[in-house]
Short mmCIF file of C-alpha atoms in Angstrom, two decimals:
data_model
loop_
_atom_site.label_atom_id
_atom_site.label_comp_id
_atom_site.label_asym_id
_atom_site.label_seq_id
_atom_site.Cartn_x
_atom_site.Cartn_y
_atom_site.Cartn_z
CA UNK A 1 104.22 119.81 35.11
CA UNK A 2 103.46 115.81 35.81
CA UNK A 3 106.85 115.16 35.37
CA UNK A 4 107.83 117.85 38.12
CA UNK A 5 105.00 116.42 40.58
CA UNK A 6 105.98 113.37 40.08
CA UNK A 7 109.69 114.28 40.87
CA UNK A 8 108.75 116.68 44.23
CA UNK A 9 106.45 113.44 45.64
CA UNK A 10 109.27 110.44 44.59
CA UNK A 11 111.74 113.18 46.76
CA UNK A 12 108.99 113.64 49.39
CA UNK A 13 109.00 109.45 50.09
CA UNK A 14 112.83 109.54 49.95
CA UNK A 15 113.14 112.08 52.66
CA UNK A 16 110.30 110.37 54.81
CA UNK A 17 111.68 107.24 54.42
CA UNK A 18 115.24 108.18 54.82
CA UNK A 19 114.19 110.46 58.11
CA UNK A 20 111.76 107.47 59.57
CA UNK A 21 115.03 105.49 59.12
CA UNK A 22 117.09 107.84 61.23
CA UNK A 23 114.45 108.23 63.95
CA UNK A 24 114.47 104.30 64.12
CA UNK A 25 117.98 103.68 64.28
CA UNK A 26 118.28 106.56 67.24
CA UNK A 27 115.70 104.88 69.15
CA UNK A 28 117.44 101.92 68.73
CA UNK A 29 120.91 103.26 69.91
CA UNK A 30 118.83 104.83 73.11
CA UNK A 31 117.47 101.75 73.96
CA UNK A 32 120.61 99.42 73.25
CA UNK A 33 122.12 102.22 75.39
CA UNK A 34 119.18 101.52 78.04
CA UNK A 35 120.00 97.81 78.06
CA UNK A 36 123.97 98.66 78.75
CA UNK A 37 123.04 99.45 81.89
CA UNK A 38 119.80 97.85 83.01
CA UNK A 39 120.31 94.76 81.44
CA UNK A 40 118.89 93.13 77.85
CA UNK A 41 115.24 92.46 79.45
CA UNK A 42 115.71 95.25 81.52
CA UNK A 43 115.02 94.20 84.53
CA UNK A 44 118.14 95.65 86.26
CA UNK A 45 121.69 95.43 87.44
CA UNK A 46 122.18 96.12 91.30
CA UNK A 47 126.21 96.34 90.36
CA UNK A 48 125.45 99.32 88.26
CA UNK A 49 122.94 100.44 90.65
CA UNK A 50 120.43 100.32 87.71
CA UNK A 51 117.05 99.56 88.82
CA UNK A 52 114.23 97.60 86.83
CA UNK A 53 112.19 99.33 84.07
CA UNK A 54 110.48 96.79 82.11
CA UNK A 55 106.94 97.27 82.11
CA UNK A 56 107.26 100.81 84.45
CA UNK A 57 104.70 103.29 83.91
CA UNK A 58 104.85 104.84 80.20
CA UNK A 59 104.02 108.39 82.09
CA UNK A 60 106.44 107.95 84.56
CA UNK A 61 109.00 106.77 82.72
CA UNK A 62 108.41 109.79 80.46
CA UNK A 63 108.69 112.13 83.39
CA UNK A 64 111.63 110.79 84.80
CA UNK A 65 113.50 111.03 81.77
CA UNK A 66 112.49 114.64 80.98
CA UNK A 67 113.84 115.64 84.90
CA UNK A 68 117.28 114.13 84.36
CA UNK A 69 117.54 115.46 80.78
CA UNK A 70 115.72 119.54 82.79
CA UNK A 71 118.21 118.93 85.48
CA UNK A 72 115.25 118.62 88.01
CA UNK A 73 116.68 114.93 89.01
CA UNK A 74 120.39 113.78 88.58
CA UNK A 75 122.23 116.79 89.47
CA UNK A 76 123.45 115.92 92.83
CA UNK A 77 127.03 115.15 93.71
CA UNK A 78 126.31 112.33 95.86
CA UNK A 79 123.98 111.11 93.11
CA UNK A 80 126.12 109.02 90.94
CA UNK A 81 123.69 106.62 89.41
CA UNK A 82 121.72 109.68 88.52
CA UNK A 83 124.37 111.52 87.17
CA UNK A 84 124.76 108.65 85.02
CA UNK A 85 121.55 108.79 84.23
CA UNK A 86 121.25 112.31 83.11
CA UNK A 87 124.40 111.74 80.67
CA UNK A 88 122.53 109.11 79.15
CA UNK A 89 119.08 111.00 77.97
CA UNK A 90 120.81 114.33 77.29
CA UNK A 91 120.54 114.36 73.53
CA UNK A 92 117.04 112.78 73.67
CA UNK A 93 114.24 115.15 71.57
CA UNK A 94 110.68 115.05 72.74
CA UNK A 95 109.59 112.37 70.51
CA UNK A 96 112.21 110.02 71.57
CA UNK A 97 111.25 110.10 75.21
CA UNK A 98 108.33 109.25 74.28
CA UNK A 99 108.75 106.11 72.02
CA UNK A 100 111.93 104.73 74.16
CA UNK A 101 108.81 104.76 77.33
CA UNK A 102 106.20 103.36 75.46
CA UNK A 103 108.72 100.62 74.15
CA UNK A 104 110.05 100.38 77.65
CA UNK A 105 106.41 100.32 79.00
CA UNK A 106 105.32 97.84 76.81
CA UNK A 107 107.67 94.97 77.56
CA UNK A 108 106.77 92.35 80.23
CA UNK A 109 108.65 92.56 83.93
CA UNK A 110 110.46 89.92 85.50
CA UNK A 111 109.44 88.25 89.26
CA UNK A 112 112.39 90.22 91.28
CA UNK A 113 114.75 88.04 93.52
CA UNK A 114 113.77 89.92 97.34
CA UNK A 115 117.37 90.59 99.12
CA UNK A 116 116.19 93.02 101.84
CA UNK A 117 115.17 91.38 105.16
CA UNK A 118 113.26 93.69 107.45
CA UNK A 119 110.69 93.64 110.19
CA UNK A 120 107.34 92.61 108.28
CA UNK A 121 105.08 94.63 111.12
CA UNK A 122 107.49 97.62 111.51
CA UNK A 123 106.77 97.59 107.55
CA UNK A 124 103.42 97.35 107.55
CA UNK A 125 102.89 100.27 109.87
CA UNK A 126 105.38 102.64 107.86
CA UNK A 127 103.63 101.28 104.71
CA UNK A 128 100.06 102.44 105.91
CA UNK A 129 101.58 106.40 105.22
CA UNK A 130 101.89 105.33 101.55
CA UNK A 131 98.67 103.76 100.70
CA UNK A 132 97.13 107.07 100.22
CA UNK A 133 99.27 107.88 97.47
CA UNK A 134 101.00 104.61 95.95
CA UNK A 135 97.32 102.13 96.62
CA UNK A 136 96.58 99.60 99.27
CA UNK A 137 98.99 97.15 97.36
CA UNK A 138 101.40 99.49 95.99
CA UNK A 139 99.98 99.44 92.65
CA UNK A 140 100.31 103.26 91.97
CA UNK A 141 97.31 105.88 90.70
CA UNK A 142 98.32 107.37 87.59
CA UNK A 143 95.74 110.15 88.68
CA UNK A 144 98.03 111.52 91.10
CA UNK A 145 101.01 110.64 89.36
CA UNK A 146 102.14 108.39 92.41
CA UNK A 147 104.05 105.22 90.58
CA UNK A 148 103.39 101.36 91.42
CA UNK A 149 106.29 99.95 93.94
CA UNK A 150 105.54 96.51 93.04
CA UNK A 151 107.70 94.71 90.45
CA UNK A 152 110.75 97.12 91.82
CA UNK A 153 113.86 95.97 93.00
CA UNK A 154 113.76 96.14 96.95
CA UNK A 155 117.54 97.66 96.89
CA UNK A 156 116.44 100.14 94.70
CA UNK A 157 113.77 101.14 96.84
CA UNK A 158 115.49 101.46 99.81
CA UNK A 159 118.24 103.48 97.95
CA UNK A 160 115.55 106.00 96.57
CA UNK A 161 114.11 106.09 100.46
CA UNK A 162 118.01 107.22 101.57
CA UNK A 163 118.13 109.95 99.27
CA UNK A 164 115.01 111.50 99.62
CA UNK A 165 115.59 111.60 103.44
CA UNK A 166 118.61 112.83 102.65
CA UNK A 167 117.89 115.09 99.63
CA UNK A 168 119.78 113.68 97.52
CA UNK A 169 116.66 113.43 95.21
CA UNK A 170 113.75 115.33 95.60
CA UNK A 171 115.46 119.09 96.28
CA UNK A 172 114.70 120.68 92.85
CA UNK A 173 111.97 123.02 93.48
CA UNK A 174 110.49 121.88 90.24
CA UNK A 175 109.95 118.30 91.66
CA UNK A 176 106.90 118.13 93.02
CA UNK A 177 106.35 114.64 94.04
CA UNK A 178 110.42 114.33 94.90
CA UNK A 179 109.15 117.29 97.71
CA UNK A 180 106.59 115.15 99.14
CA UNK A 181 109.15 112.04 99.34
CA UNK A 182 111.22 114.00 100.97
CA UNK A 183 108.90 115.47 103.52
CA UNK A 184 107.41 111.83 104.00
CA UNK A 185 110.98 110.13 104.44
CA UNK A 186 111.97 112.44 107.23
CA UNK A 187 109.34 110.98 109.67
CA UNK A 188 110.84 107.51 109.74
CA UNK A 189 114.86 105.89 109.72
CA UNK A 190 116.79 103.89 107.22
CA UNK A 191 115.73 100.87 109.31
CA UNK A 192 112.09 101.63 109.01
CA UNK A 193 113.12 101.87 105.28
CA UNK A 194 114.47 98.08 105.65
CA UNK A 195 111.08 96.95 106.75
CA UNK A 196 109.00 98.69 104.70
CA UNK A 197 110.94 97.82 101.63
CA UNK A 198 110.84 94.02 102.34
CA UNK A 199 107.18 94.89 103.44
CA UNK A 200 106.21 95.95 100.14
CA UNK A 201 108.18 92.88 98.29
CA UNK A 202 106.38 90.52 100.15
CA UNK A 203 102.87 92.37 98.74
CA UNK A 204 104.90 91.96 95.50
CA UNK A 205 105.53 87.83 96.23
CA UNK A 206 101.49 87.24 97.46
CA UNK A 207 99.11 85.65 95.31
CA UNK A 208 97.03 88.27 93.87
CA UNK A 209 93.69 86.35 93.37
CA UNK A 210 91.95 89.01 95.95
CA UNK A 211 93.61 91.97 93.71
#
């Protein structure tokens, strides 16, 4: 009867340790397959169209992830880089989304090179219909789910701004917050969306002793 214990516990370890091996080596292949296209720290490729994700949100990474992977983002045809994106997280289980954004969360994001020139007042203005949700200095509130803009690349927001207005993103009726993008992009042009994208990258390049 020891002898059979003994045998069912030294097989128990095996398979734990031979299944915690398996889980490791697929989060490493998603996040090797992460870095293909956002770069080894992460912090984007504008060539690909990938945008920065180092030190995003863990929850919002999490949830953006589980709508390309439900469909809810990624499916539109003019959507390439979210197409892409989708592909990518398909196979994904639950617990894999999870650990790939808390890795992704947890590792530090690069200053951002600005590259979008825009009217700084014209910005400011558009910006004041965003502080409600996204903070006085774009630094998100998790308890609304609205994201931080800082530490984003500027073309990336812009692009994001373009397809919302344009539904490109934000048209699944299960997206929520991609709805109230939308509704809040239609009240202003792409070159509003110039100024308040370099607008919010200047908040991004400001001391932040007063924050």
């Amino acid at each position: 009867m020891r002898k059979m214990k003994s045998s069912i516990f030294c097989l128990t370890i095996s398979f734990l340790f031979t299944f915690g091996i398996k889980i490791i080596a697929m989060e490493s292949d998603a996040y090797n397959l992460c870095q293909s296209c956002h770069g080894k720290d992460l912090s984007g490729n504008e060539v690909l169209g990938s945008p920065s994700i180092a030190g995003m949100e863990e929850w919002y990474l999490l949830r953006q992830i589980s709508n390309f992977k439900d469909g809810i983002r990624g499916t539109h045809e003019k959507d390439l880089m979210g197409l892409t994106m989708r592909l990518s997280v398909m196979n994904l289980n639950d617990e894999q989304k999870r650990s790939l954004s808390s890795k992704i969360s947890s590792m530090k994001s690069k200053k951002l090179e600005q590259s979008i020139q825009g009217d700084l007042v014209t910005g400011e203005f558009v910006f004041q219909h965003c502080i409600s949700c996204h903070g006085e200095f774009a630094e998100g509130d998790a308890t609304i789910s609205a994201p931080k803009l800082t530490g984003q690349n500027d073309w990336y927001i812009y692009r994001q701004l373009i397809n919302f207005q344009k539904g490109i993103r934000g048209q699944h009726p299960e997206d929520l917050y991609g709805r109230q993008m939308m509704e809040m992009a239609e009240m202003f042009n792409e070159e509003m969306f110039r100024d308040v994208t370099a607008y919010i990258s200047q908040i991004d390049l400001a001391p932040n002793e007063d924050r």
